[in-house]
PDB file of C-alpha atoms in Angstrom:
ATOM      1  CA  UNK A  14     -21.774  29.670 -22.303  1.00  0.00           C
ATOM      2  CA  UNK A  15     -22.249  26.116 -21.949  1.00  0.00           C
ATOM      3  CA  UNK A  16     -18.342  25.085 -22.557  1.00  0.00           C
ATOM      4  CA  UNK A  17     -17.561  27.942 -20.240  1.00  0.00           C
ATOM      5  CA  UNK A  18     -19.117  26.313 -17.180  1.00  0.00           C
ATOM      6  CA  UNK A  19     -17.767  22.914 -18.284  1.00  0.00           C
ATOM      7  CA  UNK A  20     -14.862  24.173 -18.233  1.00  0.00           C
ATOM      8  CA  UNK A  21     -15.442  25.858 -14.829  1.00  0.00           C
ATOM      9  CA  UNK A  22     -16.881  22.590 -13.444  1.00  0.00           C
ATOM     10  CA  UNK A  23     -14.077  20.172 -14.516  1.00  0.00           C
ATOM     11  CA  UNK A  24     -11.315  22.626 -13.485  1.00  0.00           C
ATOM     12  CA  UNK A  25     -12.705  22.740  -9.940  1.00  0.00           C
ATOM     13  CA  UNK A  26     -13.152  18.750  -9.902  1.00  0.00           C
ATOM     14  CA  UNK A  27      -9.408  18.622 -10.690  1.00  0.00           C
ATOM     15  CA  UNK A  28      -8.768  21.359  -7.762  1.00  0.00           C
ATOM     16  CA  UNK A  29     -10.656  19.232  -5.658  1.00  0.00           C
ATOM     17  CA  UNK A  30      -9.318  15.807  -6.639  1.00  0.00           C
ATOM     18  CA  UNK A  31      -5.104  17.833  -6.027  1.00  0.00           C
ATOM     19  CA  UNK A  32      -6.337  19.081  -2.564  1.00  0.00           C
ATOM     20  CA  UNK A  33      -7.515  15.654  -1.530  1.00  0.00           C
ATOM     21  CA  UNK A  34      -4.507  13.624  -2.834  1.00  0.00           C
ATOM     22  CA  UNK A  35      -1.981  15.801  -1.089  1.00  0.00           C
ATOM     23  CA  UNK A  36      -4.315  15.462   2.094  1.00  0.00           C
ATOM     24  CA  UNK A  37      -4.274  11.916   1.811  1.00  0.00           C
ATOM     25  CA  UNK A  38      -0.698  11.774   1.334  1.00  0.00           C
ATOM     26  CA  UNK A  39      -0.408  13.127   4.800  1.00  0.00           C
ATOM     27  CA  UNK A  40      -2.601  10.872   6.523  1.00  0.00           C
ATOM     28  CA  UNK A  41      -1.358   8.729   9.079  1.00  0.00           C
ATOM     29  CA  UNK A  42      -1.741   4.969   8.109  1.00  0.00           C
ATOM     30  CA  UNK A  43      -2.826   4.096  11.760  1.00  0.00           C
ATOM     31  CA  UNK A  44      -5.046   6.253  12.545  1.00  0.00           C
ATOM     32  CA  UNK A  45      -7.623   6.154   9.450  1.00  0.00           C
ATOM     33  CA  UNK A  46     -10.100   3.301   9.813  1.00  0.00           C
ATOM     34  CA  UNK A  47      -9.954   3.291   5.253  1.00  0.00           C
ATOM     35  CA  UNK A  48      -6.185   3.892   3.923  1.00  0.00           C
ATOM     36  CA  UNK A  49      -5.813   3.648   0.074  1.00  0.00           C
ATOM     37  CA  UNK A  50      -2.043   4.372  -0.892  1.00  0.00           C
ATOM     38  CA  UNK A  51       0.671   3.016  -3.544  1.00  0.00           C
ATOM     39  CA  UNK A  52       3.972   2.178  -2.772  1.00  0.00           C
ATOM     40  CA  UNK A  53       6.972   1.295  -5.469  1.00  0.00           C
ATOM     41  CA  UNK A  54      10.423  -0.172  -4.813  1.00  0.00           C
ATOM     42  CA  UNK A  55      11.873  -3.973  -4.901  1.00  0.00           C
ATOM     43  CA  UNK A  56      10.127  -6.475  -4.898  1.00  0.00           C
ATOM     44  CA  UNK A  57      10.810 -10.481  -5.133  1.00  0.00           C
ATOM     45  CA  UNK A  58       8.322 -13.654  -4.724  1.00  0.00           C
ATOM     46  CA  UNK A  59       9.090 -16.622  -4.642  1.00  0.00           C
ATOM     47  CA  UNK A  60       7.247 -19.526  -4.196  1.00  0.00           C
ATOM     48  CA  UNK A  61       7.466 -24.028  -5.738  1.00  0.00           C
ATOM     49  CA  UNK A  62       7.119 -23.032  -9.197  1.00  0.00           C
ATOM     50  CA  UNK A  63       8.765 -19.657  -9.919  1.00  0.00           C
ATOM     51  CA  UNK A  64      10.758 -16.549  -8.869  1.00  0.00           C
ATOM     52  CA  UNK A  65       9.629 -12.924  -9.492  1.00  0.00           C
ATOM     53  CA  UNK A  66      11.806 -10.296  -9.173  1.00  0.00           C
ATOM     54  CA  UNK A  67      11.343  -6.304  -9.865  1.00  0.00           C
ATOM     55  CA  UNK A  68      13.342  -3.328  -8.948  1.00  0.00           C
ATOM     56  CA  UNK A  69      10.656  -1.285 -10.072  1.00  0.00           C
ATOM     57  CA  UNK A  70       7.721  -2.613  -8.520  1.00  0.00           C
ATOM     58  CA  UNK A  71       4.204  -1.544  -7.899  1.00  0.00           C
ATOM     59  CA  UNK A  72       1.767  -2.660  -4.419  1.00  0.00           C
ATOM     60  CA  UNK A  73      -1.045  -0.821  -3.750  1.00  0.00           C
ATOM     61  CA  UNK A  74      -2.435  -1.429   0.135  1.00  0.00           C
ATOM     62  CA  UNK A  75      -5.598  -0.972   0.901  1.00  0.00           C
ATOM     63  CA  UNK A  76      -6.151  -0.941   4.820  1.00  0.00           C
ATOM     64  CA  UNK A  77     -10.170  -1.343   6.304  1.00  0.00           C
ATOM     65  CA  UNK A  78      -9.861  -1.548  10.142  1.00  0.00           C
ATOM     66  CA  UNK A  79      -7.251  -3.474  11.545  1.00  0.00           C
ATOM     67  CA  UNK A  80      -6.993  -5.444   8.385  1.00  0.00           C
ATOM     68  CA  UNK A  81      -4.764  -4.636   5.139  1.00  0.00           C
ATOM     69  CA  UNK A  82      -4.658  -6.146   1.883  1.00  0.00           C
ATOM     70  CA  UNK A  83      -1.482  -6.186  -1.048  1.00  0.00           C
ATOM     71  CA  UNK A  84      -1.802  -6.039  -4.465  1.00  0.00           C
ATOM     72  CA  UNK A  85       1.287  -6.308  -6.459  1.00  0.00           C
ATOM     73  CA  UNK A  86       2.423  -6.242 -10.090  1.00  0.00           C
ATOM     74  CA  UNK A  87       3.531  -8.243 -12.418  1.00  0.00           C
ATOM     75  CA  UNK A  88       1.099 -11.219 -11.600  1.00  0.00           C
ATOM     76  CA  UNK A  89       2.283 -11.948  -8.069  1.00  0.00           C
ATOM     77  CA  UNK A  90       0.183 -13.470  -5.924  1.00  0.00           C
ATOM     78  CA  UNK A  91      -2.033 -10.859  -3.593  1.00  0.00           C
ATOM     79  CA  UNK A  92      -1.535 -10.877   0.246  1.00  0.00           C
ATOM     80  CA  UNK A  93      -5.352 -10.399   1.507  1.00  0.00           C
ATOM     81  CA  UNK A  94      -6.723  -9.509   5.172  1.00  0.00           C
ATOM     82  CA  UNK A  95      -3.593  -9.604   6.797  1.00  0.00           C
ATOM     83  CA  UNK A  96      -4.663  -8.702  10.395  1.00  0.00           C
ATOM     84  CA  UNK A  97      -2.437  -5.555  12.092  1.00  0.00           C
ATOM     85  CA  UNK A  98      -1.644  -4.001  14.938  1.00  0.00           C
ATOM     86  CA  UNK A  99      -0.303  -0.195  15.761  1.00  0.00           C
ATOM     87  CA  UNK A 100       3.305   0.171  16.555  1.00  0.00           C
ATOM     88  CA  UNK A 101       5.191   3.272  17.618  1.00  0.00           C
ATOM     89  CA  UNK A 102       2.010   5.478  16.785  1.00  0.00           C
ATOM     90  CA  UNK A 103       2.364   6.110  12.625  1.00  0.00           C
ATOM     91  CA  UNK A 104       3.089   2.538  12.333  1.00  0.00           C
ATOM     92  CA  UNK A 105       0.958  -0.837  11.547  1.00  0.00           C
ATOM     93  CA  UNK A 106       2.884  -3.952  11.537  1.00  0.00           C
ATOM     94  CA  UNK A 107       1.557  -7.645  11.757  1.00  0.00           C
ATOM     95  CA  UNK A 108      -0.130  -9.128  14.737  1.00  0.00           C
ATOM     96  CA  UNK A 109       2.642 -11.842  15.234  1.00  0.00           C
ATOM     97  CA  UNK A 110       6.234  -9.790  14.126  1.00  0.00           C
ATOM     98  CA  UNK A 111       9.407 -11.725  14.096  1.00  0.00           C
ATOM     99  CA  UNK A 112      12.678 -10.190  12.962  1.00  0.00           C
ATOM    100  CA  UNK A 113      12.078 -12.933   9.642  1.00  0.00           C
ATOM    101  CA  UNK A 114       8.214 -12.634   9.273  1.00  0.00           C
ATOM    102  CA  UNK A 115       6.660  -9.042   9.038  1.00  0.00           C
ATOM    103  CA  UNK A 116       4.973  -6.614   7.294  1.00  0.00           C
ATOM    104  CA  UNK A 117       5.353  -3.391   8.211  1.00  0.00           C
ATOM    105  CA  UNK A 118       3.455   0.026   7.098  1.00  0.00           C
ATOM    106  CA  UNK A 119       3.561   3.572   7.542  1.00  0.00           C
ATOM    107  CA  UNK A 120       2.698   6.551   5.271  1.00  0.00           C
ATOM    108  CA  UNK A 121       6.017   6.654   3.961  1.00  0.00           C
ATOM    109  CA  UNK A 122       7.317   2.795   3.560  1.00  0.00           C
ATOM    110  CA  UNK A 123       6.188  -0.174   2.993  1.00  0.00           C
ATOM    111  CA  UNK A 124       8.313  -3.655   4.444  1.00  0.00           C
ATOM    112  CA  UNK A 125       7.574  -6.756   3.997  1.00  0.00           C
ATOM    113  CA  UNK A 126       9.540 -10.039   4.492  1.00  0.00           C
ATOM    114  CA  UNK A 127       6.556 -12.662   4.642  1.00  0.00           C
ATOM    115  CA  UNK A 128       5.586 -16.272   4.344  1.00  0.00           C
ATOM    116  CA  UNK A 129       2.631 -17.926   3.831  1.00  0.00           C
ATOM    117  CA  UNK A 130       2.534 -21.774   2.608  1.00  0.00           C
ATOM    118  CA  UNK A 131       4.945 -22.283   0.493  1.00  0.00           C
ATOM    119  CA  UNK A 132       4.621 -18.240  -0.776  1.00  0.00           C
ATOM    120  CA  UNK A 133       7.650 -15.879  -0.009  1.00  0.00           C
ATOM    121  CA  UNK A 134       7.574 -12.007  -0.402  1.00  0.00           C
ATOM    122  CA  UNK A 135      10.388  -9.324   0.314  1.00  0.00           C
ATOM    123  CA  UNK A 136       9.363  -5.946  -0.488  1.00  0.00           C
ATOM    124  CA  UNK A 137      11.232  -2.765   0.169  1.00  0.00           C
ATOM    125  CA  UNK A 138       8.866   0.004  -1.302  1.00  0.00           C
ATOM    126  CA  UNK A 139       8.453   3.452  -1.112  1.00  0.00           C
ATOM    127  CA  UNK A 140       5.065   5.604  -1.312  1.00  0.00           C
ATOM    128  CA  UNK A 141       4.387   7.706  -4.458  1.00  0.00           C
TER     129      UNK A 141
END
Protein backbone atom coordinates (compact mmCIF):
# COMPACT_ATOMS: atom_id res chain seq x y z
CA UNK A 1 0.00 0.00 0.00
CA UNK A 2 2.77 2.15 0.81
CA UNK A 3 4.52 2.03 -2.88
CA UNK A 4 1.03 2.51 -4.20
CA UNK A 5 0.64 6.03 -2.80
CA UNK A 6 4.28 6.79 -3.66
CA UNK A 7 3.61 6.09 -6.67
CA UNK A 8 0.37 8.15 -6.63
CA UNK A 9 2.23 11.07 -5.00
CA UNK A 10 5.24 11.30 -7.41
CA UNK A 11 3.03 10.82 -10.51
CA UNK A 12 0.93 13.85 -9.51
CA UNK A 13 4.24 15.96 -8.65
CA UNK A 14 5.29 15.22 -12.26
CA UNK A 15 1.57 16.29 -13.49
CA UNK A 16 2.04 19.25 -11.61
CA UNK A 17 5.64 20.14 -12.47
CA UNK A 18 4.22 19.47 -16.91
CA UNK A 19 1.22 21.83 -16.19
CA UNK A 20 3.44 24.52 -14.76
CA UNK A 21 6.26 24.35 -17.39
CA UNK A 22 3.89 24.64 -20.30
CA UNK A 23 2.23 27.61 -18.28
CA UNK A 24 5.39 29.20 -17.92
CA UNK A 25 6.27 28.75 -21.39
CA UNK A 26 3.41 31.00 -22.18
CA UNK A 27 4.13 33.72 -19.95
CA UNK A 28 4.84 36.97 -21.22
CA UNK A 29 8.47 38.09 -20.34
CA UNK A 30 7.20 41.71 -19.55
CA UNK A 31 4.65 41.34 -17.67
CA UNK A 32 5.93 38.83 -14.79
CA UNK A 33 7.81 40.70 -12.07
CA UNK A 34 10.15 36.80 -11.74
CA UNK A 35 10.86 35.22 -15.39
CA UNK A 36 13.08 32.04 -15.33
CA UNK A 37 13.50 30.71 -19.04
CA UNK A 38 16.39 29.05 -21.30
CA UNK A 39 17.18 30.03 -24.56
CA UNK A 40 19.74 28.07 -27.15
CA UNK A 41 21.15 29.27 -30.48
CA UNK A 42 24.63 31.11 -31.50
CA UNK A 43 26.51 32.47 -29.50
CA UNK A 44 30.13 34.31 -29.73
CA UNK A 45 32.26 36.39 -26.97
CA UNK A 46 34.85 37.96 -27.42
CA UNK A 47 36.82 39.91 -25.34
CA UNK A 48 41.46 40.91 -24.91
CA UNK A 49 42.32 37.44 -24.32
CA UNK A 50 40.05 35.03 -26.23
CA UNK A 51 37.17 34.25 -28.64
CA UNK A 52 34.24 31.88 -27.85
CA UNK A 53 32.16 30.73 -30.31
CA UNK A 54 29.05 28.09 -30.21
CA UNK A 55 26.35 27.27 -32.60
CA UNK A 56 24.80 25.34 -30.04
CA UNK A 57 24.71 27.46 -27.16
CA UNK A 58 22.98 27.56 -23.86
CA UNK A 59 21.81 31.19 -21.69
CA UNK A 60 19.50 30.91 -19.18
CA UNK A 61 17.85 34.60 -18.14
CA UNK A 62 16.61 35.13 -15.14
CA UNK A 63 14.52 38.48 -15.00
CA UNK A 64 13.53 40.10 -11.14
CA UNK A 65 11.80 43.48 -11.82
CA UNK A 66 13.10 45.58 -14.35
CA UNK A 67 16.42 43.89 -14.06
CA UNK A 68 17.70 40.62 -16.02
CA UNK A 69 20.65 38.61 -15.62
CA UNK A 70 22.63 36.01 -18.45
CA UNK A 71 24.19 33.02 -17.80
CA UNK A 72 25.87 31.35 -20.62
CA UNK A 73 27.82 28.17 -21.37
CA UNK A 74 30.87 27.17 -22.01
CA UNK A 75 32.63 29.49 -19.37
CA UNK A 76 31.63 32.85 -20.83
CA UNK A 77 31.53 35.54 -18.82
CA UNK A 78 27.81 36.26 -17.15
CA UNK A 79 25.95 39.54 -18.04
CA UNK A 80 24.35 40.50 -14.44
CA UNK A 81 21.54 43.23 -13.56
CA UNK A 82 21.25 44.56 -16.82
CA UNK A 83 18.50 47.21 -16.23
CA UNK A 84 15.29 46.96 -18.94
CA UNK A 85 12.64 48.57 -20.19
CA UNK A 86 9.18 47.26 -22.00
CA UNK A 87 8.99 47.62 -25.69
CA UNK A 88 6.09 46.87 -28.00
CA UNK A 89 4.18 45.13 -25.00
CA UNK A 90 5.80 41.23 -24.99
CA UNK A 91 9.09 42.80 -25.29
CA UNK A 92 12.05 43.94 -22.74
CA UNK A 93 14.98 45.47 -24.32
CA UNK A 94 17.81 47.62 -22.63
CA UNK A 95 17.32 50.99 -21.12
CA UNK A 96 19.77 52.72 -23.62
CA UNK A 97 19.11 50.59 -27.27
CA UNK A 98 21.23 51.46 -30.20
CA UNK A 99 20.98 49.58 -33.48
CA UNK A 100 24.90 48.18 -32.25
CA UNK A 101 24.28 47.84 -28.43
CA UNK A 102 21.12 45.84 -27.25
CA UNK A 103 19.69 43.15 -25.66
CA UNK A 104 16.55 42.25 -26.47
CA UNK A 105 13.93 39.60 -24.84
CA UNK A 106 10.71 38.15 -25.37
CA UNK A 107 9.21 34.70 -24.60
CA UNK A 108 10.26 33.41 -27.76
CA UNK A 109 13.93 35.01 -28.59
CA UNK A 110 16.58 36.10 -27.10
CA UNK A 111 19.11 39.07 -28.98
CA UNK A 112 21.86 40.31 -27.87
CA UNK A 113 24.69 42.36 -29.52
CA UNK A 114 26.41 43.95 -26.30
CA UNK A 115 29.49 45.59 -24.93
CA UNK A 116 30.72 46.11 -21.78
CA UNK A 117 34.60 47.05 -21.14
CA UNK A 118 36.45 45.42 -23.25
CA UNK A 119 33.61 42.26 -23.23
CA UNK A 120 31.66 41.59 -26.56
CA UNK A 121 28.56 39.26 -26.85
CA UNK A 122 26.32 38.39 -30.00
CA UNK A 123 23.71 35.99 -29.26
CA UNK A 124 20.94 34.85 -31.52
CA UNK A 125 18.99 32.24 -29.32
CA UNK A 126 15.91 30.64 -29.30
CA UNK A 127 13.69 29.47 -26.16
CA UNK A 128 13.40 25.72 -25.38
Amino acid sequence: MKVRIGSIILGLSILALVILGVKSMKREVAKAVFFVGKYSGVVLFENEDAVIQCHKGFIRVVKIGNKASFFFAHNIPTLADIPLTQVDGAAMMTIDAEETNYIRLDRHKLEILFSVETKNYTVYAMRE
